[in-house]
Coordinates of C-alpha atoms in Angstrom, one line a residue:
Chain C
A97 CA 45.7 16.7 -4.4
Q98 CA 44.8 19.6 -6.5
T99 CA 42.8 22.5 -5.1
V100 CA 41.0 25.4 -6.7
T101 CA 40.3 28.6 -4.7
Q102 CA 37.9 31.4 -5.6
S103 CA 38.3 34.1 -3.0
Q104 CA 35.4 36.3 -4.0
P105 CA 32.0 34.8 -2.8
E106 CA 30.1 37.6 -4.5
M107 CA 30.9 40.3 -7.0
S108 CA 28.7 43.1 -8.3
V109 CA 29.1 45.2 -11.5
Q110 CA 27.1 47.8 -13.4
E111 CA 25.7 46.7 -16.7
A112 CA 28.1 47.5 -19.6
E113 CA 31.1 47.6 -17.3
T114 CA 34.0 45.2 -16.9
V115 CA 34.5 42.7 -14.1
T116 CA 37.3 40.3 -13.2
L117 CA 36.7 37.1 -11.2
S118 CA 39.7 35.6 -9.5
C119 CA 40.8 32.0 -9.3
T120 CA 44.0 30.3 -8.0
Y121 CA 44.8 26.6 -8.1
D122 CA 47.4 24.3 -6.8
T123 CA 48.7 21.3 -8.6
S124 CA 51.9 19.3 -9.1
E125 CA 51.0 18.4 -12.7
S126 CA 52.5 20.2 -15.6
D127 CA 49.8 19.4 -18.2
Y128 CA 46.2 20.3 -17.3
Y129 CA 43.2 22.3 -18.4
L130 CA 41.4 25.1 -16.6
F131 CA 37.9 26.2 -17.1
W132 CA 35.3 28.8 -16.2
Y133 CA 31.7 27.5 -15.9
K134 CA 28.6 29.5 -15.5
Q135 CA 25.6 28.2 -13.5
P136 CA 22.4 30.3 -13.9
P137 CA 19.3 29.6 -11.9
S138 CA 18.4 26.8 -14.3
R139 CA 21.3 25.0 -12.6
Q140 CA 22.9 23.7 -15.8
M141 CA 26.6 24.2 -15.9
I142 CA 27.6 26.0 -19.0
L143 CA 31.2 26.1 -20.3
V144 CA 32.3 29.8 -20.6
I145 CA 36.0 29.4 -21.5
R146 CA 38.8 26.8 -21.5
Q147 CA 42.6 27.2 -21.3
E148 CA 45.2 24.5 -22.0
A149 CA 48.1 24.9 -19.6
Y150 CA 50.7 24.3 -22.3
K151 CA 49.4 27.3 -24.3
Q152 CA 50.9 30.6 -23.2
Q153 CA 48.3 32.6 -25.1
N154 CA 45.3 33.6 -23.0
A155 CA 42.0 32.2 -24.2
T156 CA 39.2 34.5 -25.5
E157 CA 35.6 33.9 -26.3
N158 CA 33.8 37.1 -27.4
R159 CA 33.3 39.2 -24.2
F160 CA 35.1 36.7 -22.0
S161 CA 38.8 36.4 -21.7
V162 CA 41.2 34.9 -19.2
N163 CA 44.5 36.0 -17.6
F164 CA 46.4 32.8 -17.2
Q165 CA 49.6 33.0 -15.1
K166 CA 51.0 29.5 -14.9
A167 CA 53.9 30.3 -12.6
A168 CA 51.6 32.1 -10.1
K169 CA 48.9 29.4 -10.6
S170 CA 46.4 32.1 -11.3
F171 CA 43.5 32.0 -13.7
S172 CA 41.2 35.0 -13.7
L173 CA 38.1 35.6 -15.9
K174 CA 37.4 39.0 -17.3
I175 CA 33.9 39.8 -18.6
S176 CA 33.7 42.9 -20.7
D177 CA 30.5 44.9 -21.5
S178 CA 28.6 43.0 -18.7
Q179 CA 25.0 42.1 -19.6
L180 CA 22.1 41.2 -17.4
G181 CA 22.2 37.7 -18.8
D182 CA 25.7 37.2 -17.3
A183 CA 24.3 37.1 -13.8
A184 CA 25.0 33.7 -12.4
M185 CA 27.3 31.6 -10.3
Y186 CA 30.8 31.3 -11.9
F187 CA 32.9 28.3 -11.1
C188 CA 36.6 27.9 -11.8
A189 CA 37.6 24.3 -12.5
Y190 CA 40.7 22.2 -13.1
I191 CA 41.4 18.8 -14.6
A192 CA 44.7 17.1 -15.2
A193 CA 45.4 16.1 -18.8
Y194 CA 44.6 12.4 -19.5
S195 CA 47.6 10.3 -18.7
G196 CA 46.3 6.9 -19.5
G197 CA 45.3 6.1 -16.0
G198 CA 42.2 8.1 -16.2
A199 CA 41.4 11.6 -15.0
D200 CA 40.0 12.3 -11.5
G201 CA 37.2 14.5 -12.7
L202 CA 36.9 18.2 -12.5
T203 CA 38.0 19.9 -9.3
F204 CA 35.8 23.0 -8.8
G205 CA 36.2 26.2 -6.7
K206 CA 33.4 27.2 -4.4
G207 CA 32.1 29.7 -6.9
T208 CA 31.6 33.5 -7.2
H209 CA 28.0 34.9 -7.4
L210 CA 28.0 37.6 -10.0
I211 CA 25.4 40.3 -9.8
I212 CA 24.7 42.7 -12.7
Q213 CA 23.3 46.0 -11.6
P214 CA 21.0 47.6 -14.3
Chain A
K219 CA 21.5 17.8 -31.2
A220 CA 19.8 17.1 -27.9
G221 CA 21.8 18.0 -24.8
V222 CA 22.4 15.9 -21.7
T223 CA 19.1 14.8 -20.2
Q224 CA 18.7 14.0 -16.5
T225 CA 15.6 12.5 -15.0
P226 CA 13.8 13.1 -12.8
R227 CA 14.4 16.9 -12.1
Y228 CA 13.3 16.6 -8.5
L229 CA 13.1 13.8 -6.1
I230 CA 12.0 13.5 -2.4
K231 CA 13.0 10.5 -0.4
T232 CA 13.2 9.6 3.3
R233 CA 16.1 8.4 5.2
G234 CA 17.0 4.7 4.7
Q235 CA 15.5 4.5 1.2
Q236 CA 17.4 4.1 -2.0
V237 CA 17.2 6.2 -5.2
T238 CA 18.2 5.8 -8.8
L239 CA 19.0 8.8 -11.0
S240 CA 19.2 8.6 -14.8
C241 CA 21.4 10.4 -17.3
S242 CA 21.2 10.3 -21.1
P243 CA 24.4 11.7 -22.7
I244 CA 24.6 13.7 -25.9
S245 CA 24.4 11.4 -28.9
G246 CA 27.9 10.1 -29.8
H247 CA 29.3 10.7 -26.4
R248 CA 30.6 7.6 -24.7
S249 CA 31.8 9.0 -21.3
V250 CA 29.5 10.0 -18.5
S251 CA 30.6 11.4 -15.2
W252 CA 28.6 12.4 -12.1
Y253 CA 29.0 15.2 -9.7
Q254 CA 27.3 16.1 -6.4
Q255 CA 26.7 19.8 -5.6
T256 CA 25.9 20.9 -2.0
P257 CA 26.0 24.4 -0.4
G258 CA 28.6 23.2 2.1
Q259 CA 30.9 21.0 0.0
G260 CA 30.4 22.6 -3.4
L261 CA 30.9 20.4 -6.5
Q262 CA 32.5 17.1 -6.0
F263 CA 33.3 14.3 -8.5
L264 CA 31.5 11.1 -7.9
F265 CA 32.6 8.8 -10.7
E266 CA 33.1 8.4 -14.4
Y267 CA 32.0 5.7 -16.8
F268 CA 33.2 4.8 -20.3
S269 CA 32.2 1.8 -22.3
E270 CA 30.2 0.4 -19.4
T271 CA 33.2 0.4 -17.1
Q272 CA 33.8 2.7 -14.2
R273 CA 37.1 4.5 -14.9
N274 CA 37.4 6.7 -11.9
K275 CA 35.7 7.2 -8.5
G276 CA 35.7 10.1 -6.2
N277 CA 35.9 10.0 -2.4
F278 CA 32.4 8.8 -1.7
P279 CA 31.2 5.8 0.4
G280 CA 30.1 2.6 -1.2
R281 CA 26.5 3.6 -0.9
F282 CA 27.0 5.6 -4.1
S283 CA 27.2 3.4 -7.1
G284 CA 26.6 3.7 -10.8
R285 CA 26.5 1.9 -14.1
Q286 CA 26.5 2.5 -17.7
F287 CA 24.6 0.7 -20.4
S288 CA 25.6 -0.2 -23.9
N289 CA 23.9 2.9 -25.3
S290 CA 26.0 5.1 -23.0
R291 CA 23.1 6.0 -20.8
S292 CA 24.0 6.0 -17.1
E293 CA 22.3 5.5 -13.8
M294 CA 23.6 6.3 -10.4
N295 CA 22.2 4.7 -7.2
V296 CA 22.4 5.8 -3.7
S297 CA 21.4 3.2 -1.1
T298 CA 20.4 3.8 2.6
L299 CA 19.9 7.5 2.1
E300 CA 21.1 9.9 4.7
L301 CA 20.1 13.5 5.3
G302 CA 23.5 14.7 4.0
D303 CA 22.8 13.1 0.6
S304 CA 20.4 16.0 -0.1
A305 CA 22.1 17.7 -3.1
L306 CA 21.9 18.5 -6.8
Y307 CA 23.3 15.6 -8.8
L308 CA 24.8 16.7 -12.1
C309 CA 25.7 14.4 -14.9
A310 CA 28.1 15.4 -17.7
S311 CA 29.0 13.7 -20.9
S312 CA 32.0 13.8 -23.2
V313 CA 33.2 12.1 -26.3
G314 CA 35.6 9.8 -24.5
V315 CA 37.8 9.4 -21.5
G316 CA 40.4 12.1 -21.4
D317 CA 38.2 14.5 -23.3
E318 CA 38.1 17.5 -21.1
K319 CA 35.2 19.1 -22.8
L320 CA 32.3 18.2 -20.6
F321 CA 28.7 19.0 -21.3
F322 CA 26.4 19.1 -18.3
G323 CA 22.7 18.4 -17.8
S324 CA 20.4 20.4 -15.5
G325 CA 20.7 18.0 -12.7
T326 CA 18.4 16.1 -10.3
Q327 CA 17.6 17.8 -7.1
L328 CA 17.4 15.2 -4.4
S329 CA 15.9 16.0 -1.0
V330 CA 16.2 13.5 1.8
L331 CA 13.7 13.9 4.7

């Protein structure tokens, strides 16, 4: 079974600085997707960024970028120019690509609580 | 376009009761999946529905069930509630099965006393 591990329960960063959140995963699949979701106090899970495993190029969305190391099964999130609104729980997640038998849903890590210091 | 809507936002029940939670997906989305979020276990996949059929089910007891209607709206039901069922239940919708872009609602917070 696949597992997703986030080793940093909490991270703190000064506003306007850069922070990197770590994520490792374990899977025997070769085709899959990786995600970072943000969960603010409103509780809604918001997709931050998505990476297809077959793409070598790291995904980027404005101030958010990932460092995807497929061989190492590592998928870290870098937030540049941190803003107060970035404060939230961040979850790393994995899903196998659809194979016709149906996916097993997202597998989530335990989350990293990101604190932004003004 | 309206997002995923979950009702109610909060629910308080007692042990032994049953509960039904509702989820309305984004218009045009035909797949609905459910997740349970607890401080101890984190986020866990419950089940996924597409075209009124359950496609996948996570590792939960049979007390947890769901269904999907022809308009793609979904309900999940938990019977014989236990204290450990207290959790945030999140619903997510996507265009179809195998579509990995999930859009989540704000969840229903269930407290079992």
